[in-house]
Short mmCIF file of C-alpha atoms and ligand atoms in Angstrom, two decimals:
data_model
loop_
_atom_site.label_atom_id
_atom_site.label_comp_id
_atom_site.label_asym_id
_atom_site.label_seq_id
_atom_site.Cartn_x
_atom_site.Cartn_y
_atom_site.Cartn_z
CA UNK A 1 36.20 -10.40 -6.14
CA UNK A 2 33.74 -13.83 -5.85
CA UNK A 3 31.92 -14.95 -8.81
CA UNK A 4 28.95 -12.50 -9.15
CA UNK A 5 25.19 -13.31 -10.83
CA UNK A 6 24.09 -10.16 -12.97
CA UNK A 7 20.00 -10.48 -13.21
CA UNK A 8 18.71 -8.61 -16.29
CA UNK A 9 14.90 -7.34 -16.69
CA UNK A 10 14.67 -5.94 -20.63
CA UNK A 11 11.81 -3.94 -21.26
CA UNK A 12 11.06 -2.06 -24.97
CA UNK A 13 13.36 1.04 -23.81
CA UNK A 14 14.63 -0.24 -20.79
CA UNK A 15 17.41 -2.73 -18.97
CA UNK A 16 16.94 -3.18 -15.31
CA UNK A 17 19.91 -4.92 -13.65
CA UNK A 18 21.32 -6.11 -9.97
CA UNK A 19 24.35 -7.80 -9.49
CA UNK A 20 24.49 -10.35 -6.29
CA UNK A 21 27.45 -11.66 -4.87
CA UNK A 22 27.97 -14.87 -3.14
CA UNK A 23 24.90 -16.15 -0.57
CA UNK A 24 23.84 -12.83 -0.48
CA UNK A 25 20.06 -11.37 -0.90
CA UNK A 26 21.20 -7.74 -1.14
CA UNK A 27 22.47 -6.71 -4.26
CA UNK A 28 26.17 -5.50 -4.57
CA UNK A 29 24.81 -3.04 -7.44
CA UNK A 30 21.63 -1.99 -9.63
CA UNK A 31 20.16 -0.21 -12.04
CA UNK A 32 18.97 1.21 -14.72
CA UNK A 33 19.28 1.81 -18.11
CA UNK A 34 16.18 3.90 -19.60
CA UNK A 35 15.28 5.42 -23.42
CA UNK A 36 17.84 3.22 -24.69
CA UNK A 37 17.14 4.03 -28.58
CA UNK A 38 16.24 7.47 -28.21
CA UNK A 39 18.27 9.94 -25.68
CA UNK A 40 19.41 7.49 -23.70
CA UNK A 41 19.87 7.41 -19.27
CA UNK A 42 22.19 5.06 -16.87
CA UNK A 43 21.37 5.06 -13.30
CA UNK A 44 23.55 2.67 -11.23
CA UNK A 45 23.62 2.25 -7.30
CA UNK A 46 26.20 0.56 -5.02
CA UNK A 47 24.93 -1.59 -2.27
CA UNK A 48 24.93 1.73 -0.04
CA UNK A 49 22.31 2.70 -2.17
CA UNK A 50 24.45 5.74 -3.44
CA UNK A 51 24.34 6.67 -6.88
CA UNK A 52 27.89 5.56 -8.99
CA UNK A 53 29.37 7.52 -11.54
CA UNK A 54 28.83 6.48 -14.96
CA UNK A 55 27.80 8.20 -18.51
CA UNK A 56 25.94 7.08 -20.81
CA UNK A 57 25.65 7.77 -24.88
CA UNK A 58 25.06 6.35 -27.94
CA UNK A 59 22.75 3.46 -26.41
CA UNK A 60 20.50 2.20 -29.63
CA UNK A 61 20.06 -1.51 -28.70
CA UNK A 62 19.76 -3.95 -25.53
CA UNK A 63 23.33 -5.14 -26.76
CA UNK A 64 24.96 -1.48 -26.47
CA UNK A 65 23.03 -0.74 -23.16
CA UNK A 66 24.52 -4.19 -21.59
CA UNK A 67 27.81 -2.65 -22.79
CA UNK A 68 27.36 0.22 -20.48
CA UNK A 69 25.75 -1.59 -17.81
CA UNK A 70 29.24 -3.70 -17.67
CA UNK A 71 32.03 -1.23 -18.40
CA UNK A 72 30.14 0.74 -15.50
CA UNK A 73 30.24 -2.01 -13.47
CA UNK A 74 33.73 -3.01 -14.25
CA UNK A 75 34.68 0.44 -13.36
CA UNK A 76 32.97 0.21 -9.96
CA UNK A 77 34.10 -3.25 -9.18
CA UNK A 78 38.03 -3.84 -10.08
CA UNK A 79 38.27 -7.87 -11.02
CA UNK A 80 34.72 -8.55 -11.42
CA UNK A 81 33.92 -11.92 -12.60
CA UNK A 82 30.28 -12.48 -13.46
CA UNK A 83 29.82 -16.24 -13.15
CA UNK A 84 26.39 -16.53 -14.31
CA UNK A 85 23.38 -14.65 -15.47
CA UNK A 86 19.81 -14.56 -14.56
CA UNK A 87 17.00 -12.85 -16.79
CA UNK A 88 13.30 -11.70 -16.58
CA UNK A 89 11.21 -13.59 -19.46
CA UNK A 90 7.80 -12.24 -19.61
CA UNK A 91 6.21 -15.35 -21.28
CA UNK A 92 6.32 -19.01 -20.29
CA UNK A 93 3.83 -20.25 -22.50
CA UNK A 94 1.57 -23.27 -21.50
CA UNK A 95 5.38 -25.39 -20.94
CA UNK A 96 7.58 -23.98 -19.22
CA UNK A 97 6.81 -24.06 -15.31
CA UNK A 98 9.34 -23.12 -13.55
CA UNK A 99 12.91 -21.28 -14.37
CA UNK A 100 14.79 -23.71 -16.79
CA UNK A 101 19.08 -22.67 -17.77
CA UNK A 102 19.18 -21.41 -21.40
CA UNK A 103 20.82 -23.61 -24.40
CA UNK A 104 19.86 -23.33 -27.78
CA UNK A 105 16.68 -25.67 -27.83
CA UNK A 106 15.05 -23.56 -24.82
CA UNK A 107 15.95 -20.24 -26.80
CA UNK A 108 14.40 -21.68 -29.45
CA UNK A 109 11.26 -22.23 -27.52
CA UNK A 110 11.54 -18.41 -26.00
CA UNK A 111 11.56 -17.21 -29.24
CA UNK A 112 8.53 -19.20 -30.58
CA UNK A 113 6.54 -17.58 -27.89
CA UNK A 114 7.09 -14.48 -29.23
CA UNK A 115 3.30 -14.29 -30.84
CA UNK A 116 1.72 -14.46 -27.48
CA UNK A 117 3.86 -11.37 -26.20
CA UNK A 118 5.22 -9.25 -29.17
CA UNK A 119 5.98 -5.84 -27.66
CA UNK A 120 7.86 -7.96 -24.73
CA UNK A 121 9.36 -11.38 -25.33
CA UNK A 122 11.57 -9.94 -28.53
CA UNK A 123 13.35 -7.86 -25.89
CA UNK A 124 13.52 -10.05 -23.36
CA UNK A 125 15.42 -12.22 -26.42
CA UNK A 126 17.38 -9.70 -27.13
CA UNK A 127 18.67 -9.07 -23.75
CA UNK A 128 19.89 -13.06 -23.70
CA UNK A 129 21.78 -12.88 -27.02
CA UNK A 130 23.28 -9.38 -25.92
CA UNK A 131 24.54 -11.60 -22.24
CA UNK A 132 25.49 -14.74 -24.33
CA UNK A 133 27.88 -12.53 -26.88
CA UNK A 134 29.23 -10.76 -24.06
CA UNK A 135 29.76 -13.81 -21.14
CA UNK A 136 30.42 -16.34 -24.22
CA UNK A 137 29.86 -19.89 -22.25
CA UNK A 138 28.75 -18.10 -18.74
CA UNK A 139 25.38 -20.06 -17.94
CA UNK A 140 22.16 -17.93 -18.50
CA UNK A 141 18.71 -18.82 -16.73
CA UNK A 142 15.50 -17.60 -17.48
CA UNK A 143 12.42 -16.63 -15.36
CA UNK A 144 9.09 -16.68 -16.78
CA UNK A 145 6.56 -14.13 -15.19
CA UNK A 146 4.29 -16.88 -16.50
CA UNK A 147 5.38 -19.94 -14.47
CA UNK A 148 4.08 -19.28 -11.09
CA UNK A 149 0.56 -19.39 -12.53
CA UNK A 150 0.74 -22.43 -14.47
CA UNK A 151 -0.92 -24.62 -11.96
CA UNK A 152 -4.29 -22.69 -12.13
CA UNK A 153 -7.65 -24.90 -12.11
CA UNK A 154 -8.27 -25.10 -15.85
CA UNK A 155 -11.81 -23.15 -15.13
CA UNK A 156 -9.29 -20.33 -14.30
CA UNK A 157 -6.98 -21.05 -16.97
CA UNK A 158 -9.36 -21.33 -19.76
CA UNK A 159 -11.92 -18.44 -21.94
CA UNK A 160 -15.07 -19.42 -23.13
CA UNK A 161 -13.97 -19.99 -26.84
CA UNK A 162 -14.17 -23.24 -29.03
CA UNK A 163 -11.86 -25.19 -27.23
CA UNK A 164 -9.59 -25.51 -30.22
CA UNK A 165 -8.15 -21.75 -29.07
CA UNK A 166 -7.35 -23.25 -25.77
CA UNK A 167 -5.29 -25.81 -27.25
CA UNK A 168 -3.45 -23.45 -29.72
CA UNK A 169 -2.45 -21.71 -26.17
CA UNK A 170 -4.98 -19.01 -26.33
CA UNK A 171 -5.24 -18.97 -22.54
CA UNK A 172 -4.98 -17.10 -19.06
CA UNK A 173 -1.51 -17.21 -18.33
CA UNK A 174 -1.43 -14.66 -15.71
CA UNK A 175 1.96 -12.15 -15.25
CA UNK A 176 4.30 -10.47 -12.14
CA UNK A 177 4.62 -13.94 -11.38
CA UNK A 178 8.33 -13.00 -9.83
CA UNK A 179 7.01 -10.68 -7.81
CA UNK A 180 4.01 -13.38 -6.28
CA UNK A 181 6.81 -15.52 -6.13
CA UNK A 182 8.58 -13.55 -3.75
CA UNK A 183 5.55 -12.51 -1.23
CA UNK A 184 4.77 -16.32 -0.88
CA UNK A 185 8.01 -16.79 -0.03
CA UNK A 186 8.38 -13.64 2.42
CA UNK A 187 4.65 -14.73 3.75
CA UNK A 188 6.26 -18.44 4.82
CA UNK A 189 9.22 -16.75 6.55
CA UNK A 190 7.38 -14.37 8.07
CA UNK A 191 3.76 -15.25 8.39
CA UNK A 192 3.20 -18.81 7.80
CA UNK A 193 -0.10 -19.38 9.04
CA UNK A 194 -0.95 -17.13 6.33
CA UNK A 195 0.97 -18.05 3.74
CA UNK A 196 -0.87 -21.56 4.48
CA UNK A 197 -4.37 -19.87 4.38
CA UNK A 198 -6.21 -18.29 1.55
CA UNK A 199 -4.23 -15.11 0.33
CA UNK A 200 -5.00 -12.45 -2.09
CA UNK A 201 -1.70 -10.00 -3.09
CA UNK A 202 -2.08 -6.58 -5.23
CA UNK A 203 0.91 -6.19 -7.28
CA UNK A 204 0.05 -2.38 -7.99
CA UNK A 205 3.11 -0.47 -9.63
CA UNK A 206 3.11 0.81 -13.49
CA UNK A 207 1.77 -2.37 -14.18
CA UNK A 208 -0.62 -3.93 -11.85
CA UNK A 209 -2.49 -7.30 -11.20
CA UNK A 210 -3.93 -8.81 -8.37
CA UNK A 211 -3.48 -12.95 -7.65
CA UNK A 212 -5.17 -15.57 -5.26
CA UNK A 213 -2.84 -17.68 -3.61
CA UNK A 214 -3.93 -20.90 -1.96
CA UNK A 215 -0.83 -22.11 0.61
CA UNK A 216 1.66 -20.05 -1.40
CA UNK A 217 0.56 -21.58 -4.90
CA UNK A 218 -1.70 -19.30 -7.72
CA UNK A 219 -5.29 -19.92 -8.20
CA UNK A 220 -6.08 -17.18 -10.29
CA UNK A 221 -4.97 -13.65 -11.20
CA UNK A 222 -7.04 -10.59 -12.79
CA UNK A 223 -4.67 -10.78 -16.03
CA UNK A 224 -5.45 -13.37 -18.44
CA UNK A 225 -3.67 -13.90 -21.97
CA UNK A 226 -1.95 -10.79 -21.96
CA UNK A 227 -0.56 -8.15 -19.78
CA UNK A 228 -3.76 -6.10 -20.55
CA UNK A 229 -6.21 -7.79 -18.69
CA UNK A 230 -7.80 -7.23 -15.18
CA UNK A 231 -6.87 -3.69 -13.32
CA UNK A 232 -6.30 -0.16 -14.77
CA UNK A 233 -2.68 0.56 -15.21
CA UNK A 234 -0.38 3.40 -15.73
CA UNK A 235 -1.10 3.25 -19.66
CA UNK A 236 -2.98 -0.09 -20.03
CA UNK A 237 -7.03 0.03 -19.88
CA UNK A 238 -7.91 -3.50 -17.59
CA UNK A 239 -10.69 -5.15 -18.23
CA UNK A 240 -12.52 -4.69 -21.68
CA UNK A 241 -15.64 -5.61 -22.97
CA UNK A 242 -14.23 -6.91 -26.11
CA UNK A 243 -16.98 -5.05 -28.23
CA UNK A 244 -14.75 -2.39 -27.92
CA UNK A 245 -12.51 -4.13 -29.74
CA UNK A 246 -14.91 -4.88 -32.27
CA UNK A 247 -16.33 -1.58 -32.40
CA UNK A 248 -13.02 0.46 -32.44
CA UNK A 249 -12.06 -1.78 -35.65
CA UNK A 250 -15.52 -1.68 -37.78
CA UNK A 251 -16.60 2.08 -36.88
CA UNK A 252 -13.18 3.51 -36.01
CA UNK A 253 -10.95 1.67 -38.97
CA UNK A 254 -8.52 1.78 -36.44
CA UNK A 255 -5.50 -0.96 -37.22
CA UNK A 256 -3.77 -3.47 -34.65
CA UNK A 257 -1.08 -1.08 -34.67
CA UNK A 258 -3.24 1.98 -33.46
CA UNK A 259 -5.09 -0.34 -31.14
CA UNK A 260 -1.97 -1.98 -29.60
CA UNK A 261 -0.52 1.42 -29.13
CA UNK A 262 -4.00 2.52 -27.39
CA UNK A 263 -3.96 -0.24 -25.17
CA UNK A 264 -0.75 -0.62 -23.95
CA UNK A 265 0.41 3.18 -24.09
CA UNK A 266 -2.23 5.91 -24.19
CA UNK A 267 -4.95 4.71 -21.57
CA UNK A 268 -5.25 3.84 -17.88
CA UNK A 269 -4.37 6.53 -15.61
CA UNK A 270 -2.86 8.18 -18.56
CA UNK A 271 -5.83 7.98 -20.49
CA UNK A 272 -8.15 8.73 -18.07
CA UNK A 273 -6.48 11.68 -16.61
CA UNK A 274 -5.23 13.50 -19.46
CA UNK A 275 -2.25 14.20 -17.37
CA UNK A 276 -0.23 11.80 -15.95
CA UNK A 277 0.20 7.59 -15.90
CA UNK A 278 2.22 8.64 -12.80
CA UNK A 279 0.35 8.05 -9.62
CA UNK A 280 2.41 10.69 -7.52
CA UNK A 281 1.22 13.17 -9.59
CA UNK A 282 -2.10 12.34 -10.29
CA UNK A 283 -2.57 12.36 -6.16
CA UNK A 284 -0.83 15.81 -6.24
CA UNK A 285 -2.87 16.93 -9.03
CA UNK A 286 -6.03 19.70 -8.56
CA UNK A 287 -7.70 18.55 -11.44
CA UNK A 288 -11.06 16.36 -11.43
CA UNK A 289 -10.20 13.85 -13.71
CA UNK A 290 -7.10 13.13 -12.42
CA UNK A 291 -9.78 12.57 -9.07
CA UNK A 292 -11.73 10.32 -11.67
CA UNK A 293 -8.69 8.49 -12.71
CA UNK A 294 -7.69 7.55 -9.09
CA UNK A 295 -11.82 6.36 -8.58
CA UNK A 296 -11.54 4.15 -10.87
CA UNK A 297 -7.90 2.69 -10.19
CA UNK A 298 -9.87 2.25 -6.46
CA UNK A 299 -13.14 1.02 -7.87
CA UNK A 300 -11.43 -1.66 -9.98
CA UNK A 301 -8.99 -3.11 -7.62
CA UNK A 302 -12.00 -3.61 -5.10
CA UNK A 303 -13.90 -4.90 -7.38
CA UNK A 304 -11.81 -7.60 -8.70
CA UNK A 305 -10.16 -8.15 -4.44
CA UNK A 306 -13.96 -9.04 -4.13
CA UNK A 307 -13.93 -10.99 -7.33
CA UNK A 308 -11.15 -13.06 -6.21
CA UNK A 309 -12.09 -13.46 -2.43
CA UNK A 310 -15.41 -15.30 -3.98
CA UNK A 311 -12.57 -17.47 -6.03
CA UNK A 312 -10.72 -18.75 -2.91
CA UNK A 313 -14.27 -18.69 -0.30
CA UNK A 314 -13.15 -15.83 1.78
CA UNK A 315 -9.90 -14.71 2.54
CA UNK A 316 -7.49 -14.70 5.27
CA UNK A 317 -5.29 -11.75 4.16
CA UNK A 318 -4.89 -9.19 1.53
CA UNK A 319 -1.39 -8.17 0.79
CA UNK A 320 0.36 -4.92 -1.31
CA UNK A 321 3.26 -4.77 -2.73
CA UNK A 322 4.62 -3.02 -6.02
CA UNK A 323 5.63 1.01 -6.32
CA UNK A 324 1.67 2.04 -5.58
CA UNK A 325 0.77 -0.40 -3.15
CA UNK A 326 4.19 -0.02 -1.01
CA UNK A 327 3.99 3.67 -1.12
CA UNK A 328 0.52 5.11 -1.46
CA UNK A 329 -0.86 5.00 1.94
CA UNK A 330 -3.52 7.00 0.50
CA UNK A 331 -4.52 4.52 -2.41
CA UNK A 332 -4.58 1.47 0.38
CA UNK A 333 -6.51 3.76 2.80
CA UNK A 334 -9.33 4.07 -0.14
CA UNK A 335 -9.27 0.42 -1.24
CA UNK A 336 -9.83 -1.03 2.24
CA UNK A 337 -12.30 1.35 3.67
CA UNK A 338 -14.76 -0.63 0.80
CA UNK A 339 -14.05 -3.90 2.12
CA UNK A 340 -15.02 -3.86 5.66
CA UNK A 341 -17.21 -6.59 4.28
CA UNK A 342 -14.67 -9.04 4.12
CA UNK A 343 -13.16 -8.43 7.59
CA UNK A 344 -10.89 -5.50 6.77
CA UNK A 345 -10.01 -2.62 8.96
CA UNK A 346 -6.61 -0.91 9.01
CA UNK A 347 -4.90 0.44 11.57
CA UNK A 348 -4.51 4.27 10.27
CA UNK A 349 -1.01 4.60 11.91
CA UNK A 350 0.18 1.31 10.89
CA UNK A 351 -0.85 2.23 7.37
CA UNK A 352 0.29 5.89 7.21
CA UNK A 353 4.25 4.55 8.04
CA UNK A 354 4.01 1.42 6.16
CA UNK A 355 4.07 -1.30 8.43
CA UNK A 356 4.09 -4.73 7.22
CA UNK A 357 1.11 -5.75 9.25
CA UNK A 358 -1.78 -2.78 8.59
CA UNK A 359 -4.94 -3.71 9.85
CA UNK A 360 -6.46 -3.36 12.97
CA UNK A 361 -5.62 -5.67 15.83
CA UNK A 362 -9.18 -7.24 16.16
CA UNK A 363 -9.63 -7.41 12.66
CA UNK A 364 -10.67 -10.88 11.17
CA UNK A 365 -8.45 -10.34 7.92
CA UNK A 366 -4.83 -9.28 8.29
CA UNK A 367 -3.73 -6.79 5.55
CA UNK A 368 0.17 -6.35 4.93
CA UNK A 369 2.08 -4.46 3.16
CA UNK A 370 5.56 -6.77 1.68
CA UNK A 371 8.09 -4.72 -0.51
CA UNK A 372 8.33 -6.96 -3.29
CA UNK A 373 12.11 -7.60 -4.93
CA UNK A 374 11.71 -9.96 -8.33
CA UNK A 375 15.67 -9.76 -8.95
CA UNK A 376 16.10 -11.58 -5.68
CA UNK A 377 13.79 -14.32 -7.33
CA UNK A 378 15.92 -14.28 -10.59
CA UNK A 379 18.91 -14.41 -8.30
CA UNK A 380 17.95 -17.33 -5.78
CA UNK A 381 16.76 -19.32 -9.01
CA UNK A 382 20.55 -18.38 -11.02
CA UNK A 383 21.95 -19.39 -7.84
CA UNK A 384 20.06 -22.58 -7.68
CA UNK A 385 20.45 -23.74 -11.29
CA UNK A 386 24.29 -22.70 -11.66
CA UNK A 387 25.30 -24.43 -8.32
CA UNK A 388 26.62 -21.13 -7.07
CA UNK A 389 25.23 -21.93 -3.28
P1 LIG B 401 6.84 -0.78 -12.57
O1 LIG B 401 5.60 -1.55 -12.87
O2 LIG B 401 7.30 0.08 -13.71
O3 LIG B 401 7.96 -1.59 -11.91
P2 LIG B 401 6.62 0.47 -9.95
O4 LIG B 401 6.31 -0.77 -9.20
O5 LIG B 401 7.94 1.13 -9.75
O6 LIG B 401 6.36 0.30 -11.51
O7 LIG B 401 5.46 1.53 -9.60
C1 LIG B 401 5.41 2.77 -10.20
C2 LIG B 401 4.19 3.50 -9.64
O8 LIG B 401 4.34 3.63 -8.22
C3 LIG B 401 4.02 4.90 -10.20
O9 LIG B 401 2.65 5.14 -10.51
C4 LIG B 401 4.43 5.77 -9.04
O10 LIG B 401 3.79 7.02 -9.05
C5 LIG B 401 3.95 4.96 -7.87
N1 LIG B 401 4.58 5.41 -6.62
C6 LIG B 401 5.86 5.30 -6.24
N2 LIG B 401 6.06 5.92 -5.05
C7 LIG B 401 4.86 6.44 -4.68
C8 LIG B 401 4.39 7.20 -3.56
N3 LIG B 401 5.21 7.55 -2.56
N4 LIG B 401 3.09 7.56 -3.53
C9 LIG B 401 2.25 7.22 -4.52
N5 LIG B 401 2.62 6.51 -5.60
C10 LIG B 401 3.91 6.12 -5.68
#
């Protein structure tokens, strides 16, 4: 078997993974590894797309999932040689630009950048101490989620504090930079008159931003310092007045540990539903405020499209991608039906199977729907750095 590239994406609980052989863009395997700490899942999928065999137990830490992940791999793949590694960092900070191999004085730097991200980076860590024990002296690359954004006009990159905060880093990074990454690319292979034009793509999934692209690069994007910021998410509010903040700490006595926990894991859909943070079931759901939920998912994703449009002076396309904005015909239908506007109409067929190209024929602004893939960006880059063309 050919030298392979396992990506990695660590979340708090969880350990995505593909494994790429060669030149190629579709993954040989992926996966999953979820709960790890608690009662603990491995999913794992040959390139058929056809679940593998593989159990999983006693999965406490990044290190023990990675275990899994590779004696299930090692049983699916005889000889397998992974020849380089590729992983999902969440923050970049105001340095690091572009994906950058790992040695010491860049973990280093990873690590100090913990602060801006604490309930993601350490993970993310983790995950590249648990690759470098196990591949001692296999090269390791990371990908920031931050990078693609760190071009963005400093009016778009800055918050109207002292400007001392700004220089301590207290900025808008933006996030799902992989996954803008990858519809740039897709948009100059596929559509490049668009991808030259004025572009603004809905990453809508569990977690979900919007960006505006200007001939592929990032202008601006609806979240800011943190991965809070912007749109209503599965669990995570959007956009908050920060009196909120003010108010929840001085008349609630609530602590950053309650308010963390509120804001990343108890509101959005969740939140605002009661029920679910899932949006399958909220659509499937009879109750009103799972309606209400779904309004305001709608009402905030126009609203900040619009927001964003004004940003770039007009738009020539508006592209989806992500679990909700790939799947949920439904949610799209909704969204565009406000924004005639700005030159959208969809074609309701086009839109009902998923078609890359949605809108209407005579329509001024093309809407597309791209199925993003961020562990073919962490691949391409692995490949790239490692010399494994
Ligand atoms: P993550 O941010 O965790 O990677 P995903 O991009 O996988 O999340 O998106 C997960 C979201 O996509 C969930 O809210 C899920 O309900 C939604 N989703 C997936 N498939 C569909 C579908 N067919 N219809 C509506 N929503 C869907």
């Amino acid at each position: 078997m050919t030298s392979m590239i396992l990506t990695l994406n660590a979340g708090s609980s969880s350990l995505k993974f593909a494994m790429f052989g060669g030149g190629d863009d579709q993954p040989v395997a992926n996966g999953q590894v979820d709960r790890i700490g608690s009662d603990a899942t491995i999913r794992l999928r040959g390139a058929d797309g056809l679940p593998l065999s593989v159990t999983a137990n006693n999965i406490s830490t990044h290190a023990a999932a990675l275990r899994v992940v590779l004696e299930a791999l090692n049983g699916a793949f005889p000889r397998l040689q992974i020849g380089a590694v590729g992983h999902r960092v969440v923050h970049g900070g105001p340095d690091f630009a572009g994906d950058i191999l790992i040695d010491a004085t860049v973990l280093q730097k990873i690590a100090a950048l913990s602060p801006f991200a604490p309930l993601h980076q350490p993970h993310n860590i983790a995950g590249i101490i648990a690759a470098g024990e196990a591949f001692p002296g296999t090269p390791q690359v990371a990908c920031f989620d931050t990078a693609f954004h760190r071009q963005h006009p400093w009016v778009h990159d800055t918050f109207g504090l002292p400007r001392a905060y700004y220089d301590k880093g207290v900025r808008r990074y933006g996030f799902h930079g992989l996954s803008y990454d990858y519809i740039a690319g897709e948009l100059a292979r596929i559509a490049p008159r668009i991808h030259a034009g004025r572009v603004v793509v809905a990453h809508l999934g569990n977690g979900a931003s919007i960006c505006a692209m200007e001939g592929g690069r990032s202008i601006t994007s609806t979240m800011g310092f943190s991965a809070l910021d912007g749109l209503a998410m599965g669990t995570r509010p959007g956009q908050l007045d920060p009196g909120v903040m003010l108010y929840l700490m001085e008349q609630e006595g609530l602590g950053t540990a309650e308010i963390s926990d509120l804001l990343y894991k108890q509101s959005g859909l969740l939140g605002l539903s009661g029920e679910s943070n899932d949006m399958r079931v909220l659509e499937a759901s009879t109750r009103p405020e799972a309606a209400e939920a779904i309004d305001y998912f709608v009402t905030r994703i126009v609203r900040e499209t619009g927001a964003l449009a004004a940003s770039l002076g007009g738009i020539d396309a508006l592209v989806f991608c992500g679990g909700i904005g790939e799947n949920a015909a439904g949610i799209r239908d909704r969204v565009c039906a406000r924004m005639g506007w700005m030159g959208i109409r969809l074609d309701r067929a086009a839109n009902a199977t998923h078609a890359t190209v949605i809108s209407a024929a005579d329509a001024p602004t093309t809407v597309m729907v791209i199925p993003t893939n961020e562990e073919l960006v962490i691949a391409r880059a692995t490949r790239r750095l490692c010399r494994m063309a």
